[in-house]
mmCIF file of C-alpha atoms in Angstrom:
data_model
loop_
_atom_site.group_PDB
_atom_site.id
_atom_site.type_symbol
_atom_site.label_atom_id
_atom_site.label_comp_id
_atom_site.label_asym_id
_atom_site.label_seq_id
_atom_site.Cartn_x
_atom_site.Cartn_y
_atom_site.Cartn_z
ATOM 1 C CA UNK A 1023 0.000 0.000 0.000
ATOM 2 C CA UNK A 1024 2.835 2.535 1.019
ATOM 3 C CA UNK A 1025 4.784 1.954 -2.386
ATOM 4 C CA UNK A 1026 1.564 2.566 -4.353
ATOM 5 C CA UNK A 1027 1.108 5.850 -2.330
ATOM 6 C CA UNK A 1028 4.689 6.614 -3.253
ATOM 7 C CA UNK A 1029 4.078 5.575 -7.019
ATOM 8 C CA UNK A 1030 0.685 8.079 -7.327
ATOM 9 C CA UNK A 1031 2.758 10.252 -5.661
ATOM 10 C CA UNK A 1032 5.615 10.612 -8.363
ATOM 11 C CA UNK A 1033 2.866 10.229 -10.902
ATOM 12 C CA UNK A 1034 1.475 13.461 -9.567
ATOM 13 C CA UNK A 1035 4.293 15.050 -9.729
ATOM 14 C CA UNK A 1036 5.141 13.950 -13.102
ATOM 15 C CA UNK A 1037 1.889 15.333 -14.553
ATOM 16 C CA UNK A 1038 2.550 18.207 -12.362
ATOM 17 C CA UNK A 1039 5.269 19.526 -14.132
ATOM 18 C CA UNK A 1040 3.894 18.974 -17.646
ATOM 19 C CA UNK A 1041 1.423 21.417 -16.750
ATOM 20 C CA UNK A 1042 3.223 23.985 -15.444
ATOM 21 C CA UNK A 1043 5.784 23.604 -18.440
ATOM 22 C CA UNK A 1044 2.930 23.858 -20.460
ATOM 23 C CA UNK A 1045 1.392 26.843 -19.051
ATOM 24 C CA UNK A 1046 4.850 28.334 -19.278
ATOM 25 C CA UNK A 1047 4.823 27.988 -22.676
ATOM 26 C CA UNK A 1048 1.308 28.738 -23.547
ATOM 27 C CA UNK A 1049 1.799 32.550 -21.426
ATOM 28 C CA UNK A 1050 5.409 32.673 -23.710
ATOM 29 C CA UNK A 1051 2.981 32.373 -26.815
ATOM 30 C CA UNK A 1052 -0.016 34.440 -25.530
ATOM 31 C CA UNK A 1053 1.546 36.910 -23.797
ATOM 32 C CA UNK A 1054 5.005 37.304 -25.295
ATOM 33 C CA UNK A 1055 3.920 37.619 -28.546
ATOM 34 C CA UNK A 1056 1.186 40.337 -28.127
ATOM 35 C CA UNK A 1057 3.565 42.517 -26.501
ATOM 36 C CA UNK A 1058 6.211 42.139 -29.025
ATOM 37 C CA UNK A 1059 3.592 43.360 -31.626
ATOM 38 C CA UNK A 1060 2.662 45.719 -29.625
ATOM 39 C CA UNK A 1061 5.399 47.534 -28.856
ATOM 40 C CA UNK A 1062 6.774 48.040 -32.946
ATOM 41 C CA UNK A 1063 8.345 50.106 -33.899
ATOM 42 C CA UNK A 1064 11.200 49.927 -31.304
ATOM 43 C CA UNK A 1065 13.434 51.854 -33.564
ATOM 44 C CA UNK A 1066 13.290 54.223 -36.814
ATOM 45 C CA UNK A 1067 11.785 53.084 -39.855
ATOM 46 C CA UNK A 1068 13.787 53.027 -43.570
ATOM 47 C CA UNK A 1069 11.883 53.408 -46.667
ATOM 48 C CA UNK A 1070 13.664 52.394 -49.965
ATOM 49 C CA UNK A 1071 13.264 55.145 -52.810
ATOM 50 C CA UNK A 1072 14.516 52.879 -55.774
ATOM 51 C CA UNK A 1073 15.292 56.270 -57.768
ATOM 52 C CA UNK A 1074 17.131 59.071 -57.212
ATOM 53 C CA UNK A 1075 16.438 61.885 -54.703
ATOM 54 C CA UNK A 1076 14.216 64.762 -56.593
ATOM 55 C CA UNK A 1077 11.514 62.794 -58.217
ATOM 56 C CA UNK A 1078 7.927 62.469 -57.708
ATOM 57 C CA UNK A 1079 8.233 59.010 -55.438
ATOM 58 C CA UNK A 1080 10.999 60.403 -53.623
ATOM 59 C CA UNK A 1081 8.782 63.537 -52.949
ATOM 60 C CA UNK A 1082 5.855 62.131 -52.527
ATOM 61 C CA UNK A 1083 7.259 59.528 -49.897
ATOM 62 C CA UNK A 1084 8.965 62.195 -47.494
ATOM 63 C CA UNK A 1085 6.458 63.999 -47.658
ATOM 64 C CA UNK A 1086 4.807 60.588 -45.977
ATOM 65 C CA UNK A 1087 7.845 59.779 -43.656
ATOM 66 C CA UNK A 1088 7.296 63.267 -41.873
ATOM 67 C CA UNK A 1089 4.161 62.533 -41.408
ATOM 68 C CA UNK A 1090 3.938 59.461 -40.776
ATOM 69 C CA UNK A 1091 6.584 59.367 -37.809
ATOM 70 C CA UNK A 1092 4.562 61.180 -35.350
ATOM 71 C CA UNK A 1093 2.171 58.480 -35.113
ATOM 72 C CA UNK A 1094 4.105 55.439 -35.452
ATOM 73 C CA UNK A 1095 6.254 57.374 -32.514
ATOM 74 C CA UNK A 1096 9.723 56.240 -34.299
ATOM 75 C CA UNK A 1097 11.550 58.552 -36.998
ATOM 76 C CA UNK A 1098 10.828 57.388 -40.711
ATOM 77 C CA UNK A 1099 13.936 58.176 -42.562
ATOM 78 C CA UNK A 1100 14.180 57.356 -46.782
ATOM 79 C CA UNK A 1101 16.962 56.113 -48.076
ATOM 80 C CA UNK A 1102 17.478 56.492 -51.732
ATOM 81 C CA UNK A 1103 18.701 53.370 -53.802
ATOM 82 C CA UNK A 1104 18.818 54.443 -57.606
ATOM 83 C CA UNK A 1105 20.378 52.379 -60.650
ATOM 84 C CA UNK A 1106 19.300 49.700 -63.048
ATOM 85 C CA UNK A 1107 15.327 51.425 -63.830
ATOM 86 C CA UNK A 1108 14.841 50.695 -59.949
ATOM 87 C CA UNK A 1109 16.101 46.643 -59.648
ATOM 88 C CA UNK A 1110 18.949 48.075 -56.833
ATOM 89 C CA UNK A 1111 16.498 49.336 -54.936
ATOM 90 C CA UNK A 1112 13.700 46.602 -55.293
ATOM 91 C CA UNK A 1113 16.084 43.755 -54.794
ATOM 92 C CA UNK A 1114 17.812 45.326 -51.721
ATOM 93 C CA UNK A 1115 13.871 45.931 -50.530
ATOM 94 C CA UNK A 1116 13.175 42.143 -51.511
ATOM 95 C CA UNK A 1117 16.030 40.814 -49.588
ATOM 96 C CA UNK A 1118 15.664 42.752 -46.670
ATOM 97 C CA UNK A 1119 15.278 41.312 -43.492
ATOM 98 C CA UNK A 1120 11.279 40.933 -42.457
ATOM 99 C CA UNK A 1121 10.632 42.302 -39.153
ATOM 100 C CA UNK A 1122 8.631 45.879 -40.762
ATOM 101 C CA UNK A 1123 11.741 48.113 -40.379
ATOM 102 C CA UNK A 1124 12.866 48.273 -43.987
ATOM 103 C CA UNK A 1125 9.842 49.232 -46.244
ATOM 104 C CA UNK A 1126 9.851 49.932 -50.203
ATOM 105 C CA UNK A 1127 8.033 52.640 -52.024
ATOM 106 C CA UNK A 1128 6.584 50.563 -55.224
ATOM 107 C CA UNK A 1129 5.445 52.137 -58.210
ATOM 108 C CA UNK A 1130 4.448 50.526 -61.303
ATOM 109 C CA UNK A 1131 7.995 49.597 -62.216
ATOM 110 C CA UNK A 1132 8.214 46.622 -59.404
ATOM 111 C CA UNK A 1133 4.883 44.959 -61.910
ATOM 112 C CA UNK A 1134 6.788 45.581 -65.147
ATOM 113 C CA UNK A 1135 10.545 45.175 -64.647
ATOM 114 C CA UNK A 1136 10.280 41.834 -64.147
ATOM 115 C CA UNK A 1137 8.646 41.433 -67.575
ATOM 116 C CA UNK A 1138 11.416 43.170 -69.231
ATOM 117 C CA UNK A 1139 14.710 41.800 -67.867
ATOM 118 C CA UNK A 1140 15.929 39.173 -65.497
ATOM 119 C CA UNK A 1141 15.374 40.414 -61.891
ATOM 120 C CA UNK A 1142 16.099 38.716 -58.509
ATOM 121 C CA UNK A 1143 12.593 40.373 -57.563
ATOM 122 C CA UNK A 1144 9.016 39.983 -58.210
ATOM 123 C CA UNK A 1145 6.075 41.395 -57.147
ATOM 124 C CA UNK A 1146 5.421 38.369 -54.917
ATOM 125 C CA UNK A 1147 8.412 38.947 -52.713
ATOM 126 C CA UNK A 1148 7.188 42.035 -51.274
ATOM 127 C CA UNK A 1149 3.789 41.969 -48.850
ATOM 128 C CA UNK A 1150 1.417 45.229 -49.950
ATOM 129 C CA UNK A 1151 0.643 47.636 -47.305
ATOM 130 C CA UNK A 1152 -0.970 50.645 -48.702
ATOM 131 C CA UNK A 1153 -1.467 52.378 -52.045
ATOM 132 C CA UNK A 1154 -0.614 56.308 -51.270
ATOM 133 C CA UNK A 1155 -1.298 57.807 -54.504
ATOM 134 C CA UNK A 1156 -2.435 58.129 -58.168
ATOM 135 C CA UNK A 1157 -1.909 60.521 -60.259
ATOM 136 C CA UNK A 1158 -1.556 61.579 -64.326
ATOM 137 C CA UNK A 1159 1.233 62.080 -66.003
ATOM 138 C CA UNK A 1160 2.525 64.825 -68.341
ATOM 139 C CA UNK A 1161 5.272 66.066 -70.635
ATOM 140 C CA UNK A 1162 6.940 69.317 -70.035
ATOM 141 C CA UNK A 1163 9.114 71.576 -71.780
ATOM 142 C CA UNK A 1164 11.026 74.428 -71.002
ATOM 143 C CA UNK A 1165 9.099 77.874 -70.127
ATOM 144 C CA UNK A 1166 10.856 79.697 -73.439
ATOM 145 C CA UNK A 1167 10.165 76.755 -76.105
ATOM 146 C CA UNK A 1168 9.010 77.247 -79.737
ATOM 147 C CA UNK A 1169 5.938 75.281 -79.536
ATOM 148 C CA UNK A 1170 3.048 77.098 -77.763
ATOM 149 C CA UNK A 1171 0.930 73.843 -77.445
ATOM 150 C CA UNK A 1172 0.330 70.761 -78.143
ATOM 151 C CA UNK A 1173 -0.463 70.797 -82.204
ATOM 152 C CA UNK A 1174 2.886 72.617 -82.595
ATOM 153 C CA UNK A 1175 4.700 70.323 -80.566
ATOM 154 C CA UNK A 1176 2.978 67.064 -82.443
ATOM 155 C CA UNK A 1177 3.550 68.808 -85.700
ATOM 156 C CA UNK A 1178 7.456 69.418 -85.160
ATOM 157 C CA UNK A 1179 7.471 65.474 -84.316
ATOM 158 C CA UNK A 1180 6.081 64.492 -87.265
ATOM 159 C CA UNK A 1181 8.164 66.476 -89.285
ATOM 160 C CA UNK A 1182 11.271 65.538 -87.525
ATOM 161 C CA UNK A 1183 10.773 61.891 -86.350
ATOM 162 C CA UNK A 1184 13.234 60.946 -83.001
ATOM 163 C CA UNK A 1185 14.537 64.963 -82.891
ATOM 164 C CA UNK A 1186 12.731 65.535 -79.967
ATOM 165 C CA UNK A 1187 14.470 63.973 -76.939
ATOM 166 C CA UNK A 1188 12.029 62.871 -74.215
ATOM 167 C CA UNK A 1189 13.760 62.288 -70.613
ATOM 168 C CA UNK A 1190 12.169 59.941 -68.177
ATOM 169 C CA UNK A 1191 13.350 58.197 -64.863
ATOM 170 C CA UNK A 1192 14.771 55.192 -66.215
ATOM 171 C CA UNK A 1193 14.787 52.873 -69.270
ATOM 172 C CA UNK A 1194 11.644 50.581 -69.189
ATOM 173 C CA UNK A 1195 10.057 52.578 -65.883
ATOM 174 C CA UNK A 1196 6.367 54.178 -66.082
ATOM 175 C CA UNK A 1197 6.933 57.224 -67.211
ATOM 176 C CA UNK A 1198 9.198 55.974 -70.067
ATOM 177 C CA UNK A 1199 5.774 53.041 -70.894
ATOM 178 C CA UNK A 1200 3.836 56.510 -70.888
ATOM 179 C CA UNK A 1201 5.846 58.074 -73.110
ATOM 180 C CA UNK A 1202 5.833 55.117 -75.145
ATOM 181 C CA UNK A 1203 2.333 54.682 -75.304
ATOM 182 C CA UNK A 1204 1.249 58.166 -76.160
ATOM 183 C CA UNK A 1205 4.308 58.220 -79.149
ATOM 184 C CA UNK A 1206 1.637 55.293 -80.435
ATOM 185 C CA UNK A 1207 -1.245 56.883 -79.943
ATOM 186 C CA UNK A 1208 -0.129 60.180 -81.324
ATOM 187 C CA UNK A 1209 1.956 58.643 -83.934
ATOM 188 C CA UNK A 1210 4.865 60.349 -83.545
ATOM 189 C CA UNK A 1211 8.436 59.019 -83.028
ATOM 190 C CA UNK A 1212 10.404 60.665 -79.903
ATOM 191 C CA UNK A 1213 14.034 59.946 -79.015
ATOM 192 C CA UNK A 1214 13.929 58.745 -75.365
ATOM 193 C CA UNK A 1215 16.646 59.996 -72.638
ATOM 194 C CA UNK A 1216 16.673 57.860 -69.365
ATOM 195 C CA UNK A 1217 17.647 59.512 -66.361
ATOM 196 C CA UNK A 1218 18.528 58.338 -62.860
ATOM 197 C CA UNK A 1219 15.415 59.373 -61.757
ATOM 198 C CA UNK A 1220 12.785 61.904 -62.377
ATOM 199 C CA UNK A 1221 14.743 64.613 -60.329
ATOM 200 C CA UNK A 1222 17.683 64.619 -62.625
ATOM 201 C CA UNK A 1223 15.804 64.262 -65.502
ATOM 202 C CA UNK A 1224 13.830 67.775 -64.841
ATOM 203 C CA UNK A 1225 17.023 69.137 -63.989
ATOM 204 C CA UNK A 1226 18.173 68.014 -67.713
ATOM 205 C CA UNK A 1227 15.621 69.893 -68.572
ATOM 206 C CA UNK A 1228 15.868 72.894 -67.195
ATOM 207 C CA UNK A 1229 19.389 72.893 -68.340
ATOM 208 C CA UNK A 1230 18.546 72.923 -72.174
ATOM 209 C CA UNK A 1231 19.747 69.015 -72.161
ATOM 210 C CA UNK A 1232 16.641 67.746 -73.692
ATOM 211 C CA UNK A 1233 13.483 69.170 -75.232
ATOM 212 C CA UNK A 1234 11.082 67.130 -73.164
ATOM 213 C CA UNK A 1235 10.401 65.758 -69.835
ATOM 214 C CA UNK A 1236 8.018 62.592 -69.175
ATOM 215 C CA UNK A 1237 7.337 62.991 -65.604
ATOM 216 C CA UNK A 1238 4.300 62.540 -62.871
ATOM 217 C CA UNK A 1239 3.489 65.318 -60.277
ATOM 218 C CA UNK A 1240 4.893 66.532 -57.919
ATOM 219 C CA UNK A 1241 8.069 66.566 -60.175
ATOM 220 C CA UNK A 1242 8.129 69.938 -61.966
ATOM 221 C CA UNK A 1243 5.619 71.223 -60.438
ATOM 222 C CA UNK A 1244 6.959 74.074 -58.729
ATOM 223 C CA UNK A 1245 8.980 74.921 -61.699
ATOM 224 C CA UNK A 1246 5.604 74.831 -63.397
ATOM 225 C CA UNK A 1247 3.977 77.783 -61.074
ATOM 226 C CA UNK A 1248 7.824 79.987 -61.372
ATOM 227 C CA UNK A 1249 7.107 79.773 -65.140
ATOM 228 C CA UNK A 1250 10.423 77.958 -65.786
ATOM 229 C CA UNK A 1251 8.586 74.836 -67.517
ATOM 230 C CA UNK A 1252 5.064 74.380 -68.952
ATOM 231 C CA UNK A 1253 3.078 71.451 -69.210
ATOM 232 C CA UNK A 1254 2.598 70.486 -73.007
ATOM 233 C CA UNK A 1255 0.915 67.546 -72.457
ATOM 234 C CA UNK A 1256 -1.451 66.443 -69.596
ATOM 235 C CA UNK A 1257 -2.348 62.758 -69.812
ATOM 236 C CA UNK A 1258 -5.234 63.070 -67.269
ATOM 237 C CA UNK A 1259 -9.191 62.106 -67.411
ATOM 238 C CA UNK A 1260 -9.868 65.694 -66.064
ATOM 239 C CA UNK A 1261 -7.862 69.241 -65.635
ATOM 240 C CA UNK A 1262 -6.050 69.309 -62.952
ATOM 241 C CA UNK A 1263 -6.963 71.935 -60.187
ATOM 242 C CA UNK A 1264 -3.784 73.678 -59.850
ATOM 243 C CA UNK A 1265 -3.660 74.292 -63.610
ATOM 244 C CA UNK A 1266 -7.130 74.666 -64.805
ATOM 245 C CA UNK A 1267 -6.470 76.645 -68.413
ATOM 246 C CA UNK A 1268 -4.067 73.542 -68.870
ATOM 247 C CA UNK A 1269 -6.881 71.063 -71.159
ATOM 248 C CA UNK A 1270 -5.991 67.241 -71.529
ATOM 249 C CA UNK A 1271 -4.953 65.705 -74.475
ATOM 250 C CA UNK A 1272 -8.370 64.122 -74.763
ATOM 251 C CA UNK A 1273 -9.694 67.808 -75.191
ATOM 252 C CA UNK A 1274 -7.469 68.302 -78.164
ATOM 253 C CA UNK A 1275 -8.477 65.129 -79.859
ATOM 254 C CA UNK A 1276 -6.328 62.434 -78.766
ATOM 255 C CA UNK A 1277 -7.979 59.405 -76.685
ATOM 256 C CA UNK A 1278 -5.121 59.067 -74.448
ATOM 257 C CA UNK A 1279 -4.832 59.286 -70.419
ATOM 258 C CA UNK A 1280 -2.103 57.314 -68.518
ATOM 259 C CA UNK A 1281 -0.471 57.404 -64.910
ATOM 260 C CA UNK A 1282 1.494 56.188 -62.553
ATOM 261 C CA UNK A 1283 0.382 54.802 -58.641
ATOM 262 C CA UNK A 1284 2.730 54.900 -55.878
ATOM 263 C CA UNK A 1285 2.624 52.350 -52.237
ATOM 264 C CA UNK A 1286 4.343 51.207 -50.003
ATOM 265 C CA UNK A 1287 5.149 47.312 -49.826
ATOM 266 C CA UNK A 1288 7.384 45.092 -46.627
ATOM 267 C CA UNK A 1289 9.431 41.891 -47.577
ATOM 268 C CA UNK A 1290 7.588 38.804 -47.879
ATOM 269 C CA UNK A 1291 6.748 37.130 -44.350
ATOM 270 C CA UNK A 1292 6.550 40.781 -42.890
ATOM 271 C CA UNK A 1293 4.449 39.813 -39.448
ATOM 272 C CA UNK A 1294 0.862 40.999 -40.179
ATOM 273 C CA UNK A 1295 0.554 42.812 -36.738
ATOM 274 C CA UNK A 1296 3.625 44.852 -37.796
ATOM 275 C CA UNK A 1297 2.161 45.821 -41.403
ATOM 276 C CA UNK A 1298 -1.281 46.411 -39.733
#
């Protein structure tokens, strides 16, 4: 009788243990991991600008780091990766480690370069977190140039197939595919100028480089208002607010609109609670 006491005894204590180990490990799962996700971001967030600094994502995402930072409590700081149409950047984004500090601004690009040359990227290595913005896109040329609108500017093409230089942010990126596309539709032959980056590619520009920019807003804009570039072409559905004497190409006849969008995508396997 004593050694069976003895034997429920250790059998108690066996079973004992097992519980409290797992208990231990069920408040390590329930309450660890709450905590954890509760308390990101411990430290500043990157974003990835695959282009250089100037252009319309780069603008467009600081604008959304300095605001963003306030309520995420950590500083949101860019970091600008250009080269290769925006593969350095979108690779380095892809391979980045996935814990929600290293983001990536994506613009059409990360859909299309993959289609176009080999890339250690796809859009299926990165984990979608917002769509910021979409907007039209639009040639400009230089405040002083010979061609007063669009007709002029079409005509000149046609009589002088690829002597108009077009700059865009990169070979094969979506202002270049916009460019592309309305040279089609108008049926017209430009000679295309890739750029960095839309930044340097105004800044070509301006400089008397090219005759032509192929570029989204923000970039040029403020140019734009000092009178130092004009918009020759406005790919939109409607006028845009800012400019309203500035008509679409639809109003003069051509059944064209294009633009670009602009979000912000994590690696793949980016915890949900941190993308949230």
């Amino acid at each position: 009788m004593f050694g069976n006491r003895q034997k429920k005894r250790k059998e108690s204590g066996e079973i004992m243990k097992k519980i409290h180990l797992l208990i231990i490990v069920f408040l390590v799962f329930l309450i660890g991991m709450p905590l954890q996700a509760a308390d990101f971001p411990e430290k500043e967030v990157q974003i990835i600008i695959p282009y250089a600094p100037g252009g319309a994502t780069d603008l467009v995402f600081r604008s959304l780091a300095a605001s963003t930072g306030k309520y995420l409590g950590k500083a949101v700081v860019i970091i600008n990766r250009a080269g290769g149409g925006g593969t350095i950047g979108y690779t380095e984004g892809a391979q980045a480690k996935p814990d929600g500090y290293t983001l990536t601004a994506a613009i059409t690009p990360l859909t299309i370069l993959p289609h176009q040359v080999k890339t250690a990227f796809t859009h299926k290595n990165f984990e979608p977190i917002i769509n910021v913005v979409s907007d039209p896109s639009m040639f400009l040329v230089r405040g002083n140039a010979p061609w007063k609108d669009l007709k002029e500017f079409l005509n000149y093409t046609k009589q002088n197939p690829h002597a108009i230089t077009v700059g865009n942010s990169g070979a094969g990126g979506g202002v270049h595919l916009v460019a592309l596309a309305f040279e089609k539709a108008a049926g017209v032959k430009f000679n295309h100028i890739p750029f960095s980056g839309g930044g340097p590619s105004v800044t070509a520009l301006l400089g008397g480089h090219i005759n032509a920019v192929s570029v989204s807003p923000p970039e040029g804009i403020s140019q734009v208002q000092a009178g130092k570039l004009r918009i020759i072409a406005l790919f939109a559905d409607r006028r845009l607010d800012m400019f309203p004497q500035i008509p679409t190409v639809k109003e003069q006849g051509i059944g064209f609109s294009m633009g670009m969008w602009r979000g912000l995508v994590a690696p793949k396997g980016t915890p949900p609670a941190a993308i949230k």
